[in-house]
Amino acid sequence: MTCLVAYASQTGFTRAYAEWIADDLECRAVAYGQATDEDVAACDVVVMGGWFHAASLAGGSWLKRMRKAHPNVRFVVFGVGATPVEWTDQVEEGLARALPSPDFDDVPRFYLRGGFDYAKLGLRDKLMMKLFLKAQEKAAQSDERAAAMLEGMREGFDGTDRDAIVPVVVCARSLLDEAVRP
Ligand SMILES: Cc1cc2nc3c(=O)[nH]c(=O)nc-3n(C[C@H](O)[C@H](O)[C@H](O)COP(=O)(O)O)c2cc1C
């Protein structure tokens, strides 16, 4: 009964969740680029976390490739973004786009709120955010969500919550149990 947490993280929020989850599951958390085919093949369950980047999930191609290469390994996915968890329509839309049906129907998925740290972004993302913020400024005049998002992004925030990982851990544990008692 083995598991691994693989994560894609640029500014550290997804990594923090991955480390908390790994801590509770008593397994390793590694950046997805460092998780080899051998590492994945040795697992019953892999928990994969990626941050939302313009509605796509970082690490998504790795996940797709690993699922195809290792059909006997169960994957659990958590996406991390700046979107508040209460905006369930946007959250569900993002997860559905990142894990399209029917290919990913058997993959349990969760959303955890990350944060925003402009200073830690790469150059390309800094530029992308500048353009995004400009567009949001106009939208914020008539759209409450755009205004809230704009405020959070301008000032930066940490929305991580250790308690929010519980459903992810419970799900991974139940899949690990199934692996022991097929
Ligand atoms: C260029 C860019 C695009 C983003 N797109 C989204 C998005 O589509 N949805 C969302 O909820 N958050 C989005 N975010 C916010 C990040 O997902 C959020 O900051 C996340 O916590 C970053 O995780 P990390 O610290 O692990 O890199 C975006 C951030 C950047 C810089």
Short mmCIF file of N, CA and C and ligand atoms in Angstrom, two decimals:
data_model
loop_
_atom_site.label_atom_id
_atom_site.label_comp_id
_atom_site.label_asym_id
_atom_site.label_seq_id
_atom_site.Cartn_x
_atom_site.Cartn_y
_atom_site.Cartn_z
N MET A 1 0.85 -1.18 0.00
CA MET A 1 0.00 0.00 0.00
C MET A 1 0.89 1.24 0.00
N THR A 2 1.06 1.82 -1.20
CA THR A 2 1.93 3.00 -1.25
C THR A 2 1.26 4.14 -1.98
N CYS A 3 1.63 5.32 -1.59
CA CYS A 3 1.11 6.47 -2.31
C CYS A 3 2.17 7.56 -2.37
N LEU A 4 1.87 8.52 -3.23
CA LEU A 4 2.79 9.62 -3.50
C LEU A 4 1.94 10.85 -3.79
N VAL A 5 2.43 12.01 -3.36
CA VAL A 5 1.77 13.26 -3.75
C VAL A 5 2.69 13.98 -4.72
N ALA A 6 2.19 14.25 -5.92
CA ALA A 6 2.98 14.99 -6.92
C ALA A 6 2.31 16.35 -7.12
N TYR A 7 3.12 17.38 -7.23
CA TYR A 7 2.52 18.71 -7.34
C TYR A 7 3.21 19.58 -8.38
N ALA A 8 2.41 20.50 -8.95
CA ALA A 8 2.94 21.56 -9.80
C ALA A 8 2.66 22.86 -9.06
N SER A 9 3.68 23.63 -8.78
CA SER A 9 3.49 24.84 -7.99
C SER A 9 4.51 25.89 -8.41
N GLN A 10 4.07 27.10 -8.63
CA GLN A 10 5.04 28.16 -8.97
C GLN A 10 5.37 29.01 -7.76
N THR A 11 4.34 29.38 -7.00
CA THR A 11 4.60 30.33 -5.91
C THR A 11 4.47 29.71 -4.51
N GLY A 12 4.20 28.40 -4.46
CA GLY A 12 4.28 27.70 -3.17
C GLY A 12 2.98 27.27 -2.52
N PHE A 13 1.84 27.81 -2.99
CA PHE A 13 0.58 27.47 -2.32
C PHE A 13 0.21 25.99 -2.55
N THR A 14 0.35 25.53 -3.77
CA THR A 14 0.02 24.12 -4.08
C THR A 14 1.02 23.19 -3.37
N ARG A 15 2.26 23.62 -3.32
CA ARG A 15 3.26 22.82 -2.62
C ARG A 15 2.89 22.68 -1.13
N ALA A 16 2.42 23.75 -0.54
CA ALA A 16 2.03 23.69 0.88
C ALA A 16 0.93 22.66 1.08
N TYR A 17 -0.10 22.70 0.21
CA TYR A 17 -1.17 21.70 0.32
C TYR A 17 -0.61 20.29 0.12
N ALA A 18 0.25 20.13 -0.88
CA ALA A 18 0.82 18.80 -1.17
C ALA A 18 1.58 18.27 0.05
N GLU A 19 2.31 19.14 0.71
CA GLU A 19 3.10 18.70 1.87
C GLU A 19 2.19 18.34 3.05
N TRP A 20 1.11 19.10 3.23
CA TRP A 20 0.16 18.77 4.30
C TRP A 20 -0.50 17.41 4.03
N ILE A 21 -0.90 17.22 2.77
CA ILE A 21 -1.58 15.96 2.41
C ILE A 21 -0.61 14.78 2.59
N ALA A 22 0.62 14.96 2.13
CA ALA A 22 1.62 13.91 2.26
C ALA A 22 1.89 13.59 3.74
N ASP A 23 1.89 14.63 4.53
CA ASP A 23 2.09 14.48 5.96
C ASP A 23 1.00 13.58 6.56
N ASP A 24 -0.24 13.87 6.22
CA ASP A 24 -1.36 13.08 6.75
C ASP A 24 -1.37 11.66 6.19
N LEU A 25 -0.95 11.51 4.94
CA LEU A 25 -0.95 10.16 4.33
C LEU A 25 0.35 9.40 4.62
N GLU A 26 1.25 10.08 5.29
CA GLU A 26 2.57 9.51 5.60
C GLU A 26 3.27 8.99 4.35
N CYS A 27 3.34 9.89 3.37
CA CYS A 27 4.06 9.54 2.14
C CYS A 27 4.86 10.75 1.68
N ARG A 28 5.52 10.64 0.53
CA ARG A 28 6.36 11.73 0.03
C ARG A 28 5.56 12.71 -0.82
N ALA A 29 5.96 13.97 -0.80
CA ALA A 29 5.43 14.96 -1.76
C ALA A 29 6.60 15.39 -2.63
N VAL A 30 6.41 15.29 -3.96
CA VAL A 30 7.50 15.69 -4.86
C VAL A 30 6.95 16.55 -6.00
N ALA A 31 7.79 17.44 -6.50
CA ALA A 31 7.42 18.22 -7.69
C ALA A 31 7.21 17.22 -8.82
N TYR A 32 6.14 17.41 -9.60
CA TYR A 32 5.76 16.37 -10.57
C TYR A 32 6.89 16.01 -11.54
N GLY A 33 7.71 16.99 -11.87
CA GLY A 33 8.82 16.73 -12.79
C GLY A 33 9.84 15.76 -12.23
N GLN A 34 9.83 15.62 -10.92
CA GLN A 34 10.79 14.70 -10.28
C GLN A 34 10.19 13.32 -10.02
N ALA A 35 8.89 13.17 -10.30
CA ALA A 35 8.25 11.87 -10.08
C ALA A 35 8.37 11.05 -11.37
N THR A 36 9.19 10.02 -11.31
CA THR A 36 9.47 9.22 -12.51
C THR A 36 8.38 8.17 -12.72
N ASP A 37 8.44 7.53 -13.88
CA ASP A 37 7.53 6.42 -14.16
C ASP A 37 7.67 5.33 -13.10
N GLU A 38 8.90 5.09 -12.67
CA GLU A 38 9.13 4.05 -11.66
C GLU A 38 8.46 4.43 -10.34
N ASP A 39 8.57 5.70 -9.98
CA ASP A 39 7.92 6.16 -8.74
C ASP A 39 6.41 5.92 -8.80
N VAL A 40 5.82 6.29 -9.92
CA VAL A 40 4.36 6.16 -10.07
C VAL A 40 3.96 4.69 -10.12
N ALA A 41 4.72 3.89 -10.87
CA ALA A 41 4.40 2.46 -11.01
C ALA A 41 4.42 1.75 -9.66
N ALA A 42 5.20 2.26 -8.74
CA ALA A 42 5.34 1.61 -7.42
C ALA A 42 4.17 1.96 -6.48
N CYS A 43 3.27 2.83 -6.95
CA CYS A 43 2.18 3.31 -6.07
C CYS A 43 0.84 2.65 -6.37
N ASP A 44 0.00 2.56 -5.33
CA ASP A 44 -1.40 2.21 -5.53
C ASP A 44 -2.20 3.47 -5.85
N VAL A 45 -1.83 4.55 -5.18
CA VAL A 45 -2.56 5.81 -5.33
C VAL A 45 -1.58 6.97 -5.49
N VAL A 46 -1.86 7.81 -6.47
CA VAL A 46 -1.08 9.05 -6.62
C VAL A 46 -2.04 10.23 -6.48
N VAL A 47 -1.71 11.13 -5.57
CA VAL A 47 -2.48 12.36 -5.42
C VAL A 47 -1.72 13.43 -6.19
N MET A 48 -2.40 14.06 -7.15
CA MET A 48 -1.71 15.06 -7.97
C MET A 48 -2.36 16.43 -7.77
N GLY A 49 -1.57 17.43 -7.46
CA GLY A 49 -2.09 18.79 -7.28
C GLY A 49 -1.46 19.74 -8.26
N GLY A 50 -2.29 20.59 -8.85
CA GLY A 50 -1.76 21.59 -9.78
C GLY A 50 -2.48 22.90 -9.60
N TRP A 51 -1.81 23.98 -9.91
CA TRP A 51 -2.45 25.31 -9.79
C TRP A 51 -3.12 25.67 -11.10
N PHE A 52 -4.22 26.41 -10.98
CA PHE A 52 -4.94 26.86 -12.17
C PHE A 52 -4.21 28.03 -12.80
N HIS A 53 -3.97 27.88 -14.09
CA HIS A 53 -3.26 28.89 -14.87
C HIS A 53 -4.12 29.19 -16.09
N ALA A 54 -4.81 30.34 -16.04
CA ALA A 54 -5.70 30.72 -17.13
C ALA A 54 -6.62 29.55 -17.49
N ALA A 55 -7.24 29.01 -16.46
CA ALA A 55 -8.24 27.94 -16.57
C ALA A 55 -7.69 26.57 -16.95
N SER A 56 -6.38 26.45 -17.15
CA SER A 56 -5.85 25.10 -17.35
C SER A 56 -5.06 24.71 -16.09
N LEU A 57 -4.87 23.40 -15.93
CA LEU A 57 -4.23 22.92 -14.71
C LEU A 57 -2.75 22.65 -14.96
N ALA A 58 -1.87 23.34 -14.22
CA ALA A 58 -0.43 23.08 -14.36
C ALA A 58 -0.16 21.63 -13.99
N GLY A 59 0.65 20.96 -14.79
CA GLY A 59 0.93 19.54 -14.54
C GLY A 59 -0.07 18.62 -15.22
N GLY A 60 -1.02 19.21 -15.95
CA GLY A 60 -2.07 18.41 -16.60
C GLY A 60 -1.53 17.41 -17.61
N SER A 61 -0.51 17.78 -18.37
CA SER A 61 0.02 16.85 -19.38
C SER A 61 0.71 15.67 -18.71
N TRP A 62 1.40 15.95 -17.61
CA TRP A 62 2.05 14.88 -16.84
C TRP A 62 1.00 13.88 -16.34
N LEU A 63 -0.09 14.43 -15.80
CA LEU A 63 -1.16 13.60 -15.28
C LEU A 63 -1.74 12.70 -16.38
N LYS A 64 -1.98 13.31 -17.53
CA LYS A 64 -2.55 12.56 -18.66
C LYS A 64 -1.62 11.41 -19.06
N ARG A 65 -0.34 11.74 -19.16
CA ARG A 65 0.64 10.73 -19.59
C ARG A 65 0.76 9.61 -18.56
N MET A 66 0.81 9.98 -17.28
CA MET A 66 0.97 8.97 -16.23
C MET A 66 -0.25 8.06 -16.11
N ARG A 67 -1.44 8.63 -16.30
CA ARG A 67 -2.65 7.80 -16.22
C ARG A 67 -2.65 6.77 -17.34
N LYS A 68 -2.22 7.22 -18.51
CA LYS A 68 -2.20 6.31 -19.66
C LYS A 68 -1.15 5.21 -19.46
N ALA A 69 0.00 5.62 -18.95
CA ALA A 69 1.11 4.66 -18.78
C ALA A 69 0.88 3.71 -17.61
N HIS A 70 0.05 4.11 -16.64
CA HIS A 70 -0.11 3.30 -15.42
C HIS A 70 -1.59 3.11 -15.10
N PRO A 71 -2.28 2.29 -15.90
CA PRO A 71 -3.73 2.16 -15.72
C PRO A 71 -4.15 1.53 -14.40
N ASN A 72 -3.22 0.86 -13.71
CA ASN A 72 -3.58 0.23 -12.43
C ASN A 72 -3.43 1.16 -11.23
N VAL A 73 -2.84 2.31 -11.47
CA VAL A 73 -2.66 3.28 -10.37
C VAL A 73 -3.90 4.18 -10.31
N ARG A 74 -4.43 4.40 -9.11
CA ARG A 74 -5.56 5.32 -8.96
C ARG A 74 -5.05 6.74 -8.72
N PHE A 75 -5.62 7.69 -9.41
CA PHE A 75 -5.21 9.09 -9.26
C PHE A 75 -6.32 9.90 -8.58
N VAL A 76 -5.91 10.79 -7.69
CA VAL A 76 -6.81 11.75 -7.06
C VAL A 76 -6.23 13.12 -7.38
N VAL A 77 -7.06 14.05 -7.82
CA VAL A 77 -6.52 15.35 -8.24
C VAL A 77 -7.06 16.48 -7.37
N PHE A 78 -6.18 17.40 -7.02
CA PHE A 78 -6.67 18.66 -6.42
C PHE A 78 -6.13 19.84 -7.22
N GLY A 79 -7.06 20.74 -7.55
CA GLY A 79 -6.68 21.96 -8.26
C GLY A 79 -6.65 23.11 -7.27
N VAL A 80 -5.71 24.00 -7.45
CA VAL A 80 -5.54 25.14 -6.53
C VAL A 80 -5.63 26.43 -7.35
N GLY A 81 -6.43 27.37 -6.86
CA GLY A 81 -6.56 28.62 -7.60
C GLY A 81 -6.86 29.78 -6.67
N ALA A 82 -6.98 30.95 -7.28
CA ALA A 82 -7.30 32.15 -6.50
C ALA A 82 -8.82 32.30 -6.33
N THR A 83 -9.58 31.58 -7.13
CA THR A 83 -11.05 31.66 -7.05
C THR A 83 -11.54 31.22 -5.68
N PRO A 84 -12.44 32.01 -5.05
CA PRO A 84 -12.97 31.57 -3.75
C PRO A 84 -13.75 30.26 -3.89
N VAL A 85 -13.68 29.40 -2.89
CA VAL A 85 -14.36 28.09 -2.96
C VAL A 85 -15.88 28.24 -3.11
N GLU A 86 -16.42 29.35 -2.61
CA GLU A 86 -17.88 29.54 -2.68
C GLU A 86 -18.35 29.78 -4.11
N TRP A 87 -17.48 30.15 -5.00
CA TRP A 87 -17.90 30.40 -6.38
C TRP A 87 -17.95 29.05 -7.12
N THR A 88 -18.85 28.21 -6.65
CA THR A 88 -18.87 26.81 -7.08
C THR A 88 -19.04 26.64 -8.59
N ASP A 89 -19.80 27.54 -9.22
CA ASP A 89 -19.98 27.41 -10.67
C ASP A 89 -18.64 27.51 -11.39
N GLN A 90 -17.83 28.51 -10.99
CA GLN A 90 -16.51 28.69 -11.64
C GLN A 90 -15.57 27.55 -11.29
N VAL A 91 -15.64 27.11 -10.02
CA VAL A 91 -14.75 26.05 -9.56
C VAL A 91 -15.05 24.76 -10.33
N GLU A 92 -16.36 24.44 -10.43
CA GLU A 92 -16.73 23.20 -11.13
C GLU A 92 -16.39 23.27 -12.62
N GLU A 93 -16.60 24.45 -13.18
CA GLU A 93 -16.27 24.62 -14.61
C GLU A 93 -14.77 24.42 -14.84
N GLY A 94 -13.96 24.99 -13.95
CA GLY A 94 -12.51 24.85 -14.08
C GLY A 94 -12.06 23.40 -13.96
N LEU A 95 -12.63 22.71 -12.98
CA LEU A 95 -12.24 21.30 -12.79
C LEU A 95 -12.70 20.44 -13.98
N ALA A 96 -13.92 20.74 -14.47
CA ALA A 96 -14.45 19.95 -15.59
C ALA A 96 -13.62 20.18 -16.85
N ARG A 97 -13.13 21.41 -17.03
CA ARG A 97 -12.32 21.69 -18.20
C ARG A 97 -10.94 21.02 -18.07
N ALA A 98 -10.40 21.03 -16.87
CA ALA A 98 -9.07 20.44 -16.66
C ALA A 98 -9.11 18.91 -16.72
N LEU A 99 -10.26 18.33 -16.32
CA LEU A 99 -10.37 16.87 -16.26
C LEU A 99 -11.61 16.47 -17.07
N PRO A 100 -11.49 16.52 -18.40
CA PRO A 100 -12.67 16.37 -19.24
C PRO A 100 -13.27 14.96 -19.22
N SER A 101 -14.59 14.97 -19.36
CA SER A 101 -15.35 13.73 -19.45
C SER A 101 -15.28 13.23 -20.91
N PRO A 102 -15.26 11.95 -21.19
CA PRO A 102 -15.37 10.85 -20.24
C PRO A 102 -14.01 10.35 -19.73
N ASP A 103 -12.91 10.86 -20.31
CA ASP A 103 -11.58 10.31 -19.98
C ASP A 103 -11.27 10.34 -18.48
N PHE A 104 -11.72 11.41 -17.81
CA PHE A 104 -11.32 11.58 -16.41
C PHE A 104 -12.48 11.30 -15.43
N ASP A 105 -13.53 10.65 -15.93
CA ASP A 105 -14.71 10.44 -15.08
C ASP A 105 -14.39 9.68 -13.79
N ASP A 106 -13.40 8.80 -13.85
CA ASP A 106 -13.09 7.99 -12.66
C ASP A 106 -12.04 8.65 -11.76
N VAL A 107 -11.73 9.91 -12.03
CA VAL A 107 -10.71 10.58 -11.20
C VAL A 107 -11.41 11.52 -10.19
N PRO A 108 -11.36 11.20 -8.90
CA PRO A 108 -11.92 12.12 -7.91
C PRO A 108 -11.16 13.43 -7.94
N ARG A 109 -11.89 14.53 -7.84
CA ARG A 109 -11.24 15.84 -7.94
C ARG A 109 -11.75 16.78 -6.86
N PHE A 110 -10.84 17.66 -6.44
CA PHE A 110 -11.13 18.59 -5.35
C PHE A 110 -10.55 19.95 -5.72
N TYR A 111 -11.14 20.98 -5.10
CA TYR A 111 -10.61 22.32 -5.30
C TYR A 111 -10.18 22.88 -3.94
N LEU A 112 -8.99 23.43 -3.88
CA LEU A 112 -8.49 24.05 -2.64
C LEU A 112 -8.06 25.47 -2.99
N ARG A 113 -8.41 26.40 -2.11
CA ARG A 113 -8.04 27.78 -2.44
C ARG A 113 -6.58 28.06 -2.12
N GLY A 114 -5.90 28.62 -3.09
CA GLY A 114 -4.50 28.98 -2.88
C GLY A 114 -4.38 30.43 -2.43
N GLY A 115 -3.59 31.17 -3.15
CA GLY A 115 -3.39 32.57 -2.81
C GLY A 115 -2.82 33.28 -4.01
N PHE A 116 -2.26 34.42 -3.76
CA PHE A 116 -1.64 35.15 -4.86
C PHE A 116 -0.41 35.90 -4.36
N ASP A 117 0.71 35.67 -5.02
CA ASP A 117 1.96 36.30 -4.62
C ASP A 117 2.68 36.79 -5.88
N TYR A 118 2.38 38.00 -6.24
CA TYR A 118 2.91 38.58 -7.49
C TYR A 118 4.43 38.51 -7.56
N ALA A 119 5.08 38.81 -6.43
CA ALA A 119 6.55 38.90 -6.43
C ALA A 119 7.21 37.58 -6.82
N LYS A 120 6.53 36.46 -6.57
CA LYS A 120 7.15 35.16 -6.86
C LYS A 120 6.84 34.64 -8.27
N LEU A 121 6.06 35.41 -9.03
CA LEU A 121 5.71 34.94 -10.38
C LEU A 121 6.89 35.06 -11.33
N GLY A 122 6.90 34.20 -12.33
CA GLY A 122 7.88 34.31 -13.40
C GLY A 122 7.54 35.53 -14.26
N LEU A 123 8.49 35.92 -15.10
CA LEU A 123 8.33 37.14 -15.90
C LEU A 123 7.09 37.11 -16.80
N ARG A 124 6.88 35.96 -17.47
CA ARG A 124 5.75 35.83 -18.40
C ARG A 124 4.42 35.97 -17.66
N ASP A 125 4.34 35.37 -16.48
CA ASP A 125 3.11 35.45 -15.71
C ASP A 125 2.88 36.84 -15.12
N LYS A 126 3.97 37.52 -14.80
CA LYS A 126 3.83 38.90 -14.32
C LYS A 126 3.18 39.76 -15.40
N LEU A 127 3.65 39.55 -16.62
CA LEU A 127 3.12 40.30 -17.76
C LEU A 127 1.65 39.93 -17.99
N MET A 128 1.38 38.64 -17.93
CA MET A 128 0.01 38.16 -18.14
C MET A 128 -0.94 38.76 -17.09
N MET A 129 -0.46 38.83 -15.85
CA MET A 129 -1.28 39.37 -14.76
C MET A 129 -1.52 40.86 -14.95
N LYS A 130 -0.52 41.56 -15.47
CA LYS A 130 -0.70 43.00 -15.70
C LYS A 130 -1.85 43.22 -16.68
N LEU A 131 -1.87 42.42 -17.75
CA LEU A 131 -2.93 42.54 -18.75
C LEU A 131 -4.28 42.13 -18.15
N PHE A 132 -4.25 41.06 -17.34
CA PHE A 132 -5.47 40.57 -16.71
C PHE A 132 -6.05 41.64 -15.77
N LEU A 133 -5.19 42.25 -14.97
CA LEU A 133 -5.65 43.26 -14.00
C LEU A 133 -6.26 44.47 -14.71
N LYS A 134 -5.67 44.82 -15.83
CA LYS A 134 -6.20 45.95 -16.62
C LYS A 134 -7.62 45.63 -17.09
N ALA A 135 -7.79 44.41 -17.59
CA ALA A 135 -9.11 43.99 -18.07
C ALA A 135 -10.11 43.92 -16.92
N GLN A 136 -9.62 43.46 -15.76
CA GLN A 136 -10.50 43.31 -14.60
C GLN A 136 -10.98 44.67 -14.08
N GLU A 137 -10.12 45.69 -14.21
CA GLU A 137 -10.48 47.02 -13.70
C GLU A 137 -11.78 47.50 -14.31
N LYS A 138 -11.94 47.27 -15.60
CA LYS A 138 -13.15 47.70 -16.30
C LYS A 138 -14.33 46.85 -15.82
N ALA A 139 -14.11 45.54 -15.79
CA ALA A 139 -15.19 44.63 -15.39
C ALA A 139 -15.63 44.90 -13.95
N ALA A 140 -14.68 45.31 -13.11
CA ALA A 140 -14.96 45.49 -11.67
C ALA A 140 -16.00 46.58 -11.39
N GLN A 141 -16.17 47.47 -12.35
CA GLN A 141 -17.15 48.54 -12.14
C GLN A 141 -18.58 48.00 -12.05
N SER A 142 -18.84 46.88 -12.74
CA SER A 142 -20.22 46.38 -12.75
C SER A 142 -20.31 44.92 -12.28
N ASP A 143 -19.17 44.31 -11.95
CA ASP A 143 -19.17 42.88 -11.60
C ASP A 143 -18.50 42.70 -10.23
N GLU A 144 -19.32 42.26 -9.27
CA GLU A 144 -18.83 42.10 -7.89
C GLU A 144 -17.66 41.13 -7.78
N ARG A 145 -17.76 40.03 -8.52
CA ARG A 145 -16.69 39.02 -8.46
C ARG A 145 -15.39 39.58 -9.03
N ALA A 146 -15.51 40.30 -10.12
CA ALA A 146 -14.30 40.89 -10.73
C ALA A 146 -13.65 41.86 -9.74
N ALA A 147 -14.49 42.62 -9.03
CA ALA A 147 -13.96 43.59 -8.05
C ALA A 147 -13.24 42.86 -6.91
N ALA A 148 -13.86 41.77 -6.43
CA ALA A 148 -13.24 41.01 -5.33
C ALA A 148 -11.92 40.38 -5.78
N MET A 149 -11.92 39.83 -6.99
CA MET A 149 -10.71 39.19 -7.52
C MET A 149 -9.60 40.22 -7.68
N LEU A 150 -10.00 41.38 -8.19
CA LEU A 150 -9.02 42.45 -8.42
C LEU A 150 -8.33 42.86 -7.12
N GLU A 151 -9.14 42.99 -6.07
CA GLU A 151 -8.59 43.41 -4.78
C GLU A 151 -7.56 42.39 -4.27
N GLY A 152 -7.96 41.11 -4.34
CA GLY A 152 -7.07 40.04 -3.85
C GLY A 152 -5.77 39.97 -4.63
N MET A 153 -5.89 40.17 -5.94
CA MET A 153 -4.70 40.05 -6.79
C MET A 153 -3.78 41.26 -6.61
N ARG A 154 -4.39 42.42 -6.42
CA ARG A 154 -3.57 43.63 -6.27
C ARG A 154 -2.74 43.57 -4.99
N GLU A 155 -3.41 43.15 -3.93
CA GLU A 155 -2.74 43.21 -2.62
C GLU A 155 -2.02 41.92 -2.27
N GLY A 156 -2.36 40.85 -2.98
CA GLY A 156 -1.81 39.54 -2.64
C GLY A 156 -2.53 38.96 -1.44
N PHE A 157 -2.63 37.66 -1.37
CA PHE A 157 -3.28 37.04 -0.21
C PHE A 157 -2.85 35.58 -0.10
N ASP A 158 -3.05 35.03 1.11
CA ASP A 158 -2.82 33.60 1.33
C ASP A 158 -4.14 33.02 1.81
N GLY A 159 -4.78 32.26 0.92
CA GLY A 159 -6.09 31.67 1.25
C GLY A 159 -5.99 30.21 1.62
N THR A 160 -4.77 29.71 1.86
CA THR A 160 -4.63 28.28 2.16
C THR A 160 -5.22 27.96 3.54
N ASP A 161 -5.71 26.73 3.64
CA ASP A 161 -6.38 26.31 4.87
C ASP A 161 -6.07 24.83 5.07
N ARG A 162 -5.34 24.51 6.11
CA ARG A 162 -4.92 23.12 6.30
C ARG A 162 -6.12 22.19 6.46
N ASP A 163 -7.19 22.68 7.09
CA ASP A 163 -8.37 21.83 7.30
C ASP A 163 -9.05 21.44 5.98
N ALA A 164 -8.83 22.25 4.96
CA ALA A 164 -9.51 21.99 3.68
C ALA A 164 -9.02 20.71 3.00
N ILE A 165 -7.88 20.18 3.45
CA ILE A 165 -7.35 18.97 2.79
C ILE A 165 -8.08 17.71 3.22
N VAL A 166 -8.90 17.78 4.28
CA VAL A 166 -9.51 16.56 4.84
C VAL A 166 -10.20 15.68 3.78
N PRO A 167 -11.08 16.24 2.92
CA PRO A 167 -11.74 15.38 1.93
C PRO A 167 -10.75 14.70 0.97
N VAL A 168 -9.66 15.37 0.66
CA VAL A 168 -8.66 14.79 -0.24
C VAL A 168 -8.00 13.59 0.44
N VAL A 169 -7.66 13.77 1.71
CA VAL A 169 -6.98 12.72 2.48
C VAL A 169 -7.93 11.53 2.68
N VAL A 170 -9.18 11.81 3.00
CA VAL A 170 -10.17 10.74 3.21
C VAL A 170 -10.33 9.93 1.92
N CYS A 171 -10.43 10.62 0.81
CA CYS A 171 -10.59 9.94 -0.49
C CYS A 171 -9.37 9.06 -0.80
N ALA A 172 -8.18 9.61 -0.64
CA ALA A 172 -6.96 8.84 -0.93
C ALA A 172 -6.87 7.63 -0.01
N ARG A 173 -7.24 7.81 1.26
CA ARG A 173 -7.18 6.68 2.21
C ARG A 173 -8.16 5.59 1.80
N SER A 174 -9.33 5.98 1.34
CA SER A 174 -10.31 4.94 0.98
C SER A 174 -9.84 4.19 -0.28
N LEU A 175 -9.18 4.87 -1.20
CA LEU A 175 -8.64 4.17 -2.37
C LEU A 175 -7.48 3.25 -1.97
N LEU A 176 -6.71 3.69 -0.99
CA LEU A 176 -5.61 2.84 -0.50
C LEU A 176 -6.18 1.59 0.17
N ASP A 177 -7.28 1.74 0.90
CA ASP A 177 -7.95 0.60 1.54
C ASP A 177 -8.43 -0.39 0.50
N GLU A 178 -9.01 0.14 -0.57
CA GLU A 178 -9.50 -0.72 -1.66
C GLU A 178 -8.35 -1.52 -2.26
N ALA A 179 -7.19 -0.88 -2.35
CA ALA A 179 -6.02 -1.55 -2.94
C ALA A 179 -5.57 -2.72 -2.07
N VAL A 180 -5.76 -2.57 -0.75
CA VAL A 180 -5.36 -3.65 0.17
C VAL A 180 -6.40 -4.77 0.13
N ARG A 181 -7.70 -4.40 0.08
CA ARG A 181 -8.78 -5.42 0.07
C ARG A 181 -9.55 -5.30 -1.23
N PRO A 182 -9.08 -5.90 -2.32
CA PRO A 182 -9.75 -5.72 -3.60
C PRO A 182 -11.13 -6.42 -3.62
C1 LIG B 1 -1.12 33.88 -15.10
C2 LIG B 1 -2.03 33.38 -14.02
C3 LIG B 1 -3.25 32.81 -14.34
C4 LIG B 1 -4.12 32.35 -13.34
N1 LIG B 1 -5.32 31.78 -13.68
C5 LIG B 1 -6.16 31.37 -12.70
C6 LIG B 1 -7.42 30.77 -13.03
O1 LIG B 1 -7.78 30.59 -14.20
N2 LIG B 1 -8.23 30.41 -12.00
C7 LIG B 1 -7.88 30.58 -10.69
O2 LIG B 1 -8.66 30.24 -9.78
N3 LIG B 1 -6.67 31.10 -10.35
C8 LIG B 1 -5.81 31.49 -11.32
N4 LIG B 1 -4.58 32.01 -10.99
C9 LIG B 1 -4.19 32.08 -9.58
C10 LIG B 1 -3.29 30.90 -9.18
O3 LIG B 1 -3.88 29.66 -9.51
C11 LIG B 1 -3.04 30.97 -7.67
O4 LIG B 1 -2.24 32.10 -7.41
C12 LIG B 1 -2.40 29.72 -7.10
O5 LIG B 1 -2.51 29.74 -5.70
C13 LIG B 1 -0.93 29.57 -7.49
O6 LIG B 1 -0.45 28.36 -6.96
P1 LIG B 1 1.10 28.11 -6.64
O7 LIG B 1 1.46 29.01 -5.50
O8 LIG B 1 1.17 26.69 -6.25
O9 LIG B 1 1.88 28.41 -7.89
C14 LIG B 1 -3.73 32.47 -11.98
C15 LIG B 1 -2.48 33.03 -11.66
C16 LIG B 1 -1.63 33.48 -12.67
C17 LIG B 1 -0.31 34.07 -12.29
#
